[in-house]
Amino acid sequence: METDKCSQCRLCQQYCMVARAGGESITTILSGDSETGAWNCSNCWKCVEICPEDIDVYEVMMEKRRQEPAPVRYKRAFDSVCRIGYVYPVDEVNTFREMWGLEPIRLVDPKVVRKLLGRPWAGDEE
Amino acid sequence: MNEIEKRLLFPGCLVLACFQDYELAAKAVMRRLGMELVDMDDFSCCSSSVVPSMSDDWINLDAYNLGLAESRRMDIVTLCGSCTRTLKQANKKLKGDAALLEKVNERLAEAGAHYNGTVRVNHLIEVLDEKRSLIEKMERKSLDYRVALSHPCNVIRPSSVAQFDDPWRPQKMRKVLEAAGVQVVDYELEYECCGATLLMVNEKLALDAAAAKMRSAIEAGADALVVSCGNCYMLLDRFRHKIQEAHPEISLPIMFLPQVLGQVLDVSCRELGLELV
């Protein structure tokens, strides 16, 4: 396992803004100080950058997340990607673009995104 | 006459949905520097940190986007941190692993797409850095304000993926602005993460991190904070009212990098998204 390389030096924890604020994160999971916290991440990548054992802390965190129920905002964001192809709402995008003087843009067909993620909906093949 | 250099602009859905001013300004400044940023029809979610949290198929989304650029024979320019990192990360994996590329292409084929591994991805800061000597030679206006910088974490880390700038004390954004004659001030928390992604799970921690960073920049004498990522802007600007609920004294304008650079290069306020049409 990737985490077998961990020498418990806790450098990642020293650089983690969540751990420094007293919270649980992937860095406290790695040190055995907590079992939870895989979703509490600022996405700063300092843990990956500093790790002397070159552990892919991000991938370890993602594997852990995939085994857990997602917090509501992550779940909503992922559902949005499956529904419309993007995290943020895009239905009024071309109206806004026109207001700013930008050319209209063609959005992705969400069926394509669902196919890429292997999550087809009933009716996608029609 | 030389044909103008063209690259495909991957706006990302946050900029697409919320920050048209950033896209507008980036296009206007690059046009002034001899590069056209072309709209990327049909682009999809970059996968961000959202998709890999739920699905190990995330790389297919990036491969699809890289394939779109390849089919249009253009390299990609990005505006946000996460889009940059995830596209580069996928690109590195796909270019270095023929078996993975083949497997991903099987899925892409179902969606009518393909990727051979020939596209380059660069964030706007990198592209501007390539144009630094040109910026130095151009006629420039001086600005009557000083800026502090907020560096997009995912553009510089992990350095094995970013392959750009110092991962701990990034200097390229500063060098670009200083080449344009902009006064950049140092501040204690310059190299700290703004905390924007924490909005998803712990709003208070994100707001506290943002407040600390902004206070540090104000104390160092900055008149504005420059960002080059939609996520940083989302927290530092759009959550301003919430930051000020707890820290009413904190007030600092947030600007996108090309908006500042464009003012120096005398691009109109309308083209920089500093006023509506």
Tab-separated table of C-alpha atoms in Angstrom:
chain	number	residue	atom	x	y	z
A	1	MET	CA	0.000	0.000	0.000
A	2	GLU	CA	1.038	3.550	-0.773
A	3	THR	CA	0.689	4.499	2.923
A	4	ASP	CA	3.091	1.726	4.044
A	5	LYS	CA	5.889	4.096	3.034
A	6	CYS	CA	4.782	6.653	5.669
A	7	SER	CA	7.551	7.195	8.228
A	8	GLN	CA	5.239	9.144	10.601
A	9	CYS	CA	7.379	12.266	10.318
A	10	ARG	CA	4.204	14.443	10.450
A	11	LEU	CA	5.635	17.045	8.104
A	12	CYS	CA	2.391	16.950	6.097
A	13	GLN	CA	0.478	17.807	9.256
A	14	GLN	CA	2.695	20.799	9.930
A	15	TYR	CA	1.891	22.137	6.469
A	16	CYS	CA	-1.833	21.274	6.477
A	17	MET	CA	-3.991	24.350	7.160
A	18	VAL	CA	-6.852	22.173	8.438
A	19	ALA	CA	-4.636	20.270	10.903
A	20	ARG	CA	-2.998	23.507	12.027
A	21	ALA	CA	-6.450	24.878	12.835
A	22	GLY	CA	-7.047	21.825	15.031
A	23	GLY	CA	-9.180	19.903	12.520
A	24	GLU	CA	-9.061	16.389	11.131
A	25	SER	CA	-7.722	15.874	7.628
A	26	ILE	CA	-5.949	13.239	5.570
A	27	THR	CA	-2.760	14.237	7.409
A	28	THR	CA	-4.217	13.331	10.818
A	29	ILE	CA	-5.513	10.077	9.300
A	30	LEU	CA	-2.005	9.236	8.067
A	31	SER	CA	-0.525	9.813	11.514
A	32	GLY	CA	-3.239	7.717	13.169
A	33	ASP	CA	-4.564	10.711	15.139
A	34	SER	CA	-7.990	10.387	13.524
A	35	GLU	CA	-10.031	7.985	11.429
A	36	THR	CA	-12.062	10.649	9.675
A	37	GLY	CA	-11.331	13.935	7.936
A	38	ALA	CA	-10.667	12.880	4.343
A	39	TRP	CA	-13.059	15.542	3.027
A	40	ASN	CA	-11.540	18.423	4.994
A	41	CYS	CA	-9.031	19.681	2.463
A	42	SER	CA	-8.205	23.101	1.051
A	43	ASN	CA	-6.710	21.492	-2.056
A	44	CYS	CA	-3.373	23.286	-1.506
A	45	TRP	CA	-1.166	20.237	-2.288
A	46	LYS	CA	1.480	21.137	0.304
A	47	CYS	CA	1.259	17.631	1.860
A	48	VAL	CA	2.099	16.019	-1.469
A	49	GLU	CA	4.882	18.508	-2.150
A	50	ILE	CA	6.544	18.109	1.269
A	51	CYS	CA	6.301	14.316	1.749
A	52	PRO	CA	9.872	12.946	2.017
A	53	GLU	CA	8.608	9.463	1.081
A	54	ASP	CA	6.851	10.741	-2.052
A	55	ILE	CA	3.503	9.390	-0.926
A	56	ASP	CA	0.703	10.509	-3.225
A	57	VAL	CA	-1.326	11.860	-0.312
A	58	TYR	CA	-3.980	13.216	-2.686
A	59	GLU	CA	-4.628	9.805	-4.225
A	60	VAL	CA	-4.714	8.204	-0.759
A	61	MET	CA	-7.307	10.822	0.214
A	62	MET	CA	-9.372	10.201	-2.922
A	63	GLU	CA	-9.391	6.445	-2.364
A	64	LYS	CA	-10.594	7.013	1.188
A	65	ARG	CA	-13.294	9.420	0.003
A	66	ARG	CA	-14.621	6.897	-2.520
A	67	GLN	CA	-15.328	4.485	0.337
A	68	GLU	CA	-17.291	7.062	2.358
A	69	PRO	CA	-20.566	8.931	1.917
A	70	ALA	CA	-19.859	12.385	0.470
A	71	PRO	CA	-20.665	15.649	2.291
A	72	VAL	CA	-23.725	17.302	0.804
A	73	ARG	CA	-21.901	19.958	-1.262
A	74	TYR	CA	-19.597	17.381	-2.852
A	75	LYS	CA	-22.576	15.160	-3.600
A	76	ARG	CA	-24.489	18.048	-5.163
A	77	ALA	CA	-21.451	19.035	-7.232
A	78	PHE	CA	-20.970	15.508	-8.547
A	79	ASP	CA	-24.691	15.140	-9.311
A	80	SER	CA	-24.461	18.399	-11.242
A	81	VAL	CA	-21.563	17.077	-13.338
A	82	CYS	CA	-23.651	13.996	-14.225
A	83	ARG	CA	-26.765	16.088	-14.903
A	84	ILE	CA	-25.364	19.005	-16.910
A	85	GLY	CA	-21.673	18.234	-17.469
A	86	TYR	CA	-20.390	20.937	-15.110
A	87	VAL	CA	-20.195	21.687	-11.370
A	88	TYR	CA	-21.642	25.210	-11.672
A	89	PRO	CA	-25.009	26.057	-13.257
A	90	VAL	CA	-24.630	27.031	-16.895
A	91	ASP	CA	-28.195	27.464	-18.173
A	92	GLU	CA	-27.967	31.280	-18.487
A	93	VAL	CA	-24.352	31.344	-19.627
A	94	ASN	CA	-24.893	32.657	-23.129
A	95	THR	CA	-27.169	35.452	-21.881
A	96	PHE	CA	-24.396	36.578	-19.526
A	97	ARG	CA	-21.806	36.276	-22.289
A	98	GLU	CA	-23.832	38.569	-24.496
A	99	MET	CA	-24.080	41.135	-21.680
A	100	TRP	CA	-20.283	41.172	-21.405
A	101	GLY	CA	-19.749	41.221	-25.168
A	102	LEU	CA	-18.459	37.633	-25.364
A	103	GLU	CA	-19.378	35.272	-28.210
A	104	PRO	CA	-21.822	32.460	-27.351
A	105	ILE	CA	-20.278	29.110	-26.487
A	106	ARG	CA	-21.636	25.621	-27.217
A	107	LEU	CA	-21.975	23.543	-24.058
A	108	VAL	CA	-21.165	19.861	-23.748
A	109	ASP	CA	-23.926	17.292	-24.248
A	110	PRO	CA	-24.331	15.879	-20.705
A	111	LYS	CA	-24.887	12.420	-22.211
A	112	VAL	CA	-21.234	12.511	-23.318
A	113	VAL	CA	-20.114	13.233	-19.752
A	114	ARG	CA	-22.264	10.437	-18.330
A	115	LYS	CA	-20.790	8.060	-20.897
A	116	LEU	CA	-17.248	9.098	-19.955
A	117	LEU	CA	-18.013	8.497	-16.284
A	118	GLY	CA	-19.762	5.196	-16.971
A	119	ARG	CA	-22.977	6.489	-15.416
A	120	PRO	CA	-25.611	6.439	-18.158
A	121	TRP	CA	-29.161	7.469	-17.383
A	122	ALA	CA	-32.248	5.677	-18.647
A	123	GLY	CA	-32.981	7.106	-22.078
A	124	ASP	CA	-29.394	8.200	-22.863
A	125	GLU	CA	-29.089	5.683	-25.704
A	126	GLU	CA	-32.308	6.739	-27.452
B	1	MET	CA	2.491	38.828	-42.212
B	2	ASN	CA	2.755	36.272	-39.421
B	3	GLU	CA	-0.467	34.533	-38.521
B	4	ILE	CA	-1.558	35.343	-34.968
B	5	GLU	CA	-0.806	32.573	-32.467
B	6	LYS	CA	-3.942	30.777	-31.331
B	7	ARG	CA	-4.622	28.707	-28.250
B	8	LEU	CA	-7.804	27.192	-26.956
B	9	LEU	CA	-9.221	28.780	-23.814
B	10	PHE	CA	-10.437	26.256	-21.263
B	11	PRO	CA	-12.513	28.608	-19.096
B	12	GLY	CA	-13.662	26.037	-16.550
B	13	CYS	CA	-17.272	26.067	-15.395
B	14	LEU	CA	-16.765	28.502	-12.521
B	15	VAL	CA	-15.375	31.228	-14.773
B	16	LEU	CA	-17.950	30.332	-17.422
B	17	ALA	CA	-20.815	30.624	-14.950
B	18	CYS	CA	-19.663	33.477	-12.711
B	19	PHE	CA	-16.601	35.386	-13.880
B	20	GLN	CA	-17.116	36.505	-17.480
B	21	ASP	CA	-14.992	39.549	-16.612
B	22	TYR	CA	-11.950	37.302	-16.050
B	23	GLU	CA	-12.396	35.578	-19.421
B	24	LEU	CA	-12.963	38.896	-21.169
B	25	ALA	CA	-9.859	40.470	-19.632
B	26	ALA	CA	-7.671	37.425	-20.333
B	27	LYS	CA	-8.709	37.459	-23.985
B	28	ALA	CA	-8.168	41.214	-24.329
B	29	VAL	CA	-4.713	41.176	-22.729
B	30	MET	CA	-3.516	38.172	-24.717
B	31	ARG	CA	-4.817	39.762	-27.916
B	32	ARG	CA	-2.716	42.835	-27.071
B	33	LEU	CA	0.253	40.473	-26.645
B	34	GLY	CA	-0.323	38.814	-30.020
B	35	MET	CA	-2.245	35.699	-29.011
B	36	GLU	CA	-5.868	34.823	-29.697
B	37	LEU	CA	-7.623	32.748	-27.025
B	38	VAL	CA	-10.225	30.753	-28.946
B	39	ASP	CA	-13.503	29.584	-27.371
B	40	MET	CA	-13.565	25.870	-26.572
B	41	ASP	CA	-17.017	24.667	-27.628
B	42	ASP	CA	-18.172	21.385	-26.045
B	43	PHE	CA	-15.630	21.448	-23.193
B	44	SER	CA	-16.797	19.590	-20.080
B	45	CYS	CA	-16.088	19.658	-16.351
B	46	CYS	CA	-12.322	19.350	-15.771
B	47	SER	CA	-13.100	16.758	-13.045
B	48	SER	CA	-11.770	19.163	-10.396
B	49	SER	CA	-11.405	17.522	-6.988
B	50	VAL	CA	-15.111	16.679	-7.098
B	51	VAL	CA	-15.171	13.860	-9.644
B	52	PRO	CA	-12.141	11.901	-8.353
B	53	SER	CA	-13.742	12.012	-4.884
B	54	MET	CA	-16.606	9.909	-6.239
B	55	SER	CA	-15.295	8.077	-9.270
B	56	ASP	CA	-12.015	6.602	-10.446
B	57	ASP	CA	-13.181	7.342	-13.997
B	58	TRP	CA	-12.291	11.030	-13.522
B	59	ILE	CA	-9.385	10.867	-15.967
B	60	ASN	CA	-11.786	10.244	-18.854
B	61	LEU	CA	-13.175	13.769	-18.511
B	62	ASP	CA	-9.714	15.307	-18.770
B	63	ALA	CA	-8.757	13.026	-21.641
B	64	TYR	CA	-11.939	14.060	-23.449
B	65	ASN	CA	-11.065	17.760	-23.051
B	66	LEU	CA	-7.458	17.189	-24.119
B	67	GLY	CA	-8.768	15.262	-27.125
B	68	LEU	CA	-11.053	18.151	-28.069
B	69	ALA	CA	-8.048	20.476	-28.153
B	70	GLU	CA	-6.024	17.945	-30.121
B	71	SER	CA	-8.758	17.631	-32.751
B	72	ARG	CA	-8.646	21.417	-33.127
B	73	ARG	CA	-4.823	21.357	-33.279
B	74	MET	CA	-4.381	23.819	-30.455
B	75	ASP	CA	-2.781	23.833	-27.013
B	76	ILE	CA	-4.878	24.756	-23.979
B	77	VAL	CA	-4.747	27.861	-21.802
B	78	THR	CA	-6.488	27.655	-18.408
B	79	LEU	CA	-7.722	30.312	-15.992
B	80	CYS	CA	-8.256	28.429	-12.709
B	81	GLY	CA	-6.009	26.384	-10.461
B	82	SER	CA	-7.926	23.148	-10.258
B	83	CYS	CA	-8.602	22.937	-14.016
B	84	THR	CA	-4.899	23.483	-14.649
B	85	ARG	CA	-3.712	20.843	-12.216
B	86	THR	CA	-6.220	18.192	-13.156
B	87	LEU	CA	-5.678	18.592	-16.905
B	88	LYS	CA	-1.891	18.536	-16.445
B	89	GLN	CA	-2.089	15.600	-14.045
B	90	ALA	CA	-4.189	13.558	-16.487
B	91	ASN	CA	-1.979	14.593	-19.390
B	92	LYS	CA	1.153	13.440	-17.566
B	93	LYS	CA	-0.403	10.078	-16.698
B	94	LEU	CA	-1.710	9.539	-20.235
B	95	LYS	CA	1.517	10.558	-21.952
B	96	GLY	CA	3.569	8.284	-19.710
B	97	ASP	CA	1.424	5.151	-19.772
B	98	ALA	CA	0.482	3.686	-23.155
B	99	ALA	CA	-1.738	1.015	-21.596
B	100	LEU	CA	-3.706	3.634	-19.645
B	101	LEU	CA	-4.056	5.793	-22.750
B	102	GLU	CA	-5.427	2.815	-24.676
B	103	LYS	CA	-7.894	1.961	-21.918
B	104	VAL	CA	-9.075	5.571	-21.644
B	105	ASN	CA	-9.460	5.764	-25.423
B	106	GLU	CA	-11.789	2.767	-25.372
B	107	ARG	CA	-14.147	4.789	-23.183
B	108	LEU	CA	-13.586	7.953	-25.204
B	109	ALA	CA	-14.547	6.065	-28.375
B	110	GLU	CA	-17.996	5.404	-26.881
B	111	ALA	CA	-18.398	9.172	-26.647
B	112	GLY	CA	-17.012	9.750	-30.144
B	113	ALA	CA	-13.735	11.191	-28.861
B	114	HIS	CA	-10.031	10.270	-28.962
B	115	TYR	CA	-6.728	11.499	-27.521
B	116	ASN	CA	-3.197	10.775	-28.758
B	117	GLY	CA	-1.303	12.691	-26.067
B	118	THR	CA	-0.032	15.685	-28.041
B	119	VAL	CA	-1.592	18.664	-26.271
B	120	ARG	CA	0.160	21.099	-23.931
B	121	VAL	CA	-1.680	22.758	-21.029
B	122	ASN	CA	-0.618	26.062	-19.515
B	123	HIS	CA	-2.220	28.422	-17.044
B	124	LEU	CA	-2.538	32.086	-18.014
B	125	ILE	CA	0.380	33.005	-15.700
B	126	GLU	CA	2.671	30.697	-17.678
B	127	VAL	CA	1.574	32.173	-20.989
B	128	LEU	CA	2.062	35.711	-19.694
B	129	ASP	CA	5.480	34.717	-18.389
B	130	GLU	CA	6.394	33.627	-21.936
B	131	LYS	CA	5.479	37.174	-23.062
B	132	ARG	CA	7.417	38.950	-20.314
B	133	SER	CA	10.111	40.437	-22.514
B	134	LEU	CA	7.431	41.733	-24.876
B	135	ILE	CA	5.547	43.311	-21.948
B	136	GLU	CA	8.743	45.064	-20.851
B	137	LYS	CA	9.127	46.658	-24.285
B	138	MET	CA	5.530	47.817	-24.647
B	139	GLU	CA	4.249	51.285	-23.942
B	140	ARG	CA	2.794	51.236	-20.464
B	141	LYS	CA	0.651	53.361	-18.202
B	142	SER	CA	1.575	53.608	-14.541
B	143	LEU	CA	-0.955	52.588	-11.907
B	144	ASP	CA	-1.660	54.633	-8.813
B	145	TYR	CA	-2.208	51.594	-6.628
B	146	ARG	CA	-0.067	48.818	-5.161
B	147	VAL	CA	-1.032	45.180	-5.279
B	148	ALA	CA	-0.438	42.052	-3.235
B	149	LEU	CA	-0.628	38.615	-4.842
B	150	SER	CA	-2.594	35.483	-4.037
B	151	HIS	CA	-0.993	32.559	-5.861
B	152	PRO	CA	-3.202	29.730	-7.152
B	153	CYS	CA	-1.993	26.603	-5.302
B	154	ASN	CA	-2.916	24.179	-8.068
B	155	VAL	CA	-0.917	26.089	-10.685
B	156	ILE	CA	2.333	25.541	-8.777
B	157	ARG	CA	1.780	22.300	-6.841
B	158	PRO	CA	2.499	19.488	-7.045
B	159	SER	CA	5.676	20.648	-8.788
B	160	SER	CA	6.028	17.249	-10.489
B	161	VAL	CA	2.811	18.048	-12.361
B	162	ALA	CA	3.014	21.842	-12.582
B	163	GLN	CA	6.594	21.924	-13.899
B	164	PHE	CA	6.435	25.653	-13.377
B	165	ASP	CA	7.694	28.108	-10.802
B	166	ASP	CA	8.865	27.593	-7.216
B	167	PRO	CA	6.287	25.400	-5.427
B	168	TRP	CA	6.834	27.150	-2.080
B	169	ARG	CA	7.551	30.751	-3.037
B	170	PRO	CA	6.152	31.236	-6.550
B	171	GLN	CA	7.569	34.275	-8.337
B	172	LYS	CA	6.241	34.209	-11.905
B	173	MET	CA	3.096	36.247	-11.318
B	174	ARG	CA	5.216	38.868	-9.565
B	175	LYS	CA	7.748	38.894	-12.400
B	176	VAL	CA	5.021	39.396	-14.988
B	177	LEU	CA	3.507	42.330	-13.075
B	178	GLU	CA	6.892	43.871	-12.263
B	179	ALA	CA	7.845	43.608	-15.934
B	180	ALA	CA	4.788	45.782	-16.525
B	181	GLY	CA	5.932	48.239	-13.870
B	182	VAL	CA	3.244	47.348	-11.318
B	183	GLN	CA	4.201	47.865	-7.670
B	184	VAL	CA	3.903	44.543	-5.874
B	185	VAL	CA	4.094	44.431	-2.083
B	186	ASP	CA	5.291	41.458	-0.025
B	187	TYR	CA	3.120	40.293	2.841
B	188	GLU	CA	3.515	37.681	5.519
B	189	LEU	CA	0.782	35.295	4.364
B	190	GLU	CA	1.508	35.611	0.621
B	191	TYR	CA	2.305	31.930	0.189
B	192	GLU	CA	-0.582	30.589	2.279
B	193	CYS	CA	-3.564	28.928	0.613
B	194	CYS	CA	-6.663	31.179	0.530
B	195	GLY	CA	-8.817	28.246	1.667
B	196	ALA	CA	-11.507	28.460	-1.029
B	197	THR	CA	-12.043	24.701	-1.435
B	198	LEU	CA	-12.880	24.482	2.269
B	199	LEU	CA	-16.121	26.334	1.482
B	200	MET	CA	-17.407	22.888	0.464
B	201	VAL	CA	-17.008	21.403	3.951
B	202	ASN	CA	-16.057	23.997	6.555
B	203	GLU	CA	-17.139	27.519	5.721
B	204	LYS	CA	-15.820	29.059	8.925
B	205	LEU	CA	-12.302	27.767	8.357
B	206	ALA	CA	-12.351	29.100	4.784
B	207	LEU	CA	-13.592	32.534	5.898
B	208	ASP	CA	-11.003	32.739	8.696
B	209	ALA	CA	-8.177	31.812	6.304
B	210	ALA	CA	-9.357	34.404	3.797
B	211	ALA	CA	-9.661	37.083	6.477
B	212	ALA	CA	-6.155	36.392	7.782
B	213	LYS	CA	-4.682	36.592	4.294
B	214	MET	CA	-6.514	39.795	3.436
B	215	ARG	CA	-5.564	41.409	6.747
B	216	SER	CA	-1.923	40.530	6.158
B	217	ALA	CA	-2.025	42.116	2.685
B	218	ILE	CA	-3.727	45.257	4.018
B	219	GLU	CA	-1.146	45.613	6.794
B	220	ALA	CA	1.625	45.394	4.204
B	221	GLY	CA	0.129	48.378	2.396
B	222	ALA	CA	-1.621	46.696	-0.532
B	223	ASP	CA	-4.457	48.590	-2.215
B	224	ALA	CA	-5.744	45.481	-4.004
B	225	LEU	CA	-5.226	41.727	-4.001
B	226	VAL	CA	-4.546	40.070	-7.356
B	227	VAL	CA	-5.775	36.538	-8.035
B	228	SER	CA	-5.565	34.269	-11.049
B	229	CYS	CA	-8.079	31.584	-10.172
B	230	GLY	CA	-11.871	31.660	-10.021
B	231	ASN	CA	-11.960	29.733	-6.746
B	232	CYS	CA	-9.765	32.275	-4.943
B	233	TYR	CA	-11.941	35.082	-6.327
B	234	MET	CA	-15.100	33.276	-5.235
B	235	LEU	CA	-13.998	33.189	-1.606
B	236	LEU	CA	-12.114	36.475	-1.354
B	237	ASP	CA	-14.624	38.602	-3.277
B	238	ARG	CA	-18.029	36.923	-3.428
B	239	PHE	CA	-17.936	35.876	0.230
B	240	ARG	CA	-16.824	39.374	1.237
B	241	HIS	CA	-20.083	40.002	3.135
B	242	LYS	CA	-19.544	36.867	5.223
B	243	ILE	CA	-15.874	37.669	5.858
B	244	GLN	CA	-16.950	41.151	6.974
B	245	GLU	CA	-19.630	39.810	9.320
B	246	ALA	CA	-16.835	38.498	11.532
B	247	HIS	CA	-14.148	40.986	10.475
B	248	PRO	CA	-15.872	44.277	9.539
B	249	GLU	CA	-12.553	46.139	9.283
B	250	ILE	CA	-11.339	44.008	6.375
B	251	SER	CA	-11.885	45.718	3.055
B	252	LEU	CA	-9.675	45.047	0.058
B	253	PRO	CA	-10.576	45.071	-3.651
B	254	ILE	CA	-9.907	41.738	-5.401
B	255	MET	CA	-8.792	41.861	-9.047
B	256	PHE	CA	-7.992	39.265	-11.654
B	257	LEU	CA	-4.406	39.308	-12.950
B	258	PRO	CA	-5.285	40.331	-16.557
B	259	GLN	CA	-7.461	43.186	-15.277
B	260	VAL	CA	-4.431	44.768	-13.606
B	261	LEU	CA	-2.084	43.997	-16.475
B	262	GLY	CA	-4.630	45.274	-18.986
B	263	GLN	CA	-4.859	48.637	-17.222
B	264	VAL	CA	-1.093	49.017	-17.569
B	265	LEU	CA	-1.276	48.095	-21.253
B	266	ASP	CA	-4.073	50.648	-21.729
B	267	VAL	CA	-6.762	48.138	-22.615
B	268	SER	CA	-10.197	49.740	-22.166
B	269	CYS	CA	-12.165	49.166	-18.964
B	270	ARG	CA	-14.954	47.606	-21.020
B	271	GLU	CA	-12.586	45.021	-22.528
B	272	LEU	CA	-11.233	44.259	-19.040
B	273	GLY	CA	-14.662	43.576	-17.636
B	274	LEU	CA	-14.342	46.562	-15.320
B	275	GLU	CA	-17.597	47.990	-16.695
B	276	LEU	CA	-20.592	46.381	-18.369
B	277	VAL	CA	-21.318	46.973	-22.069
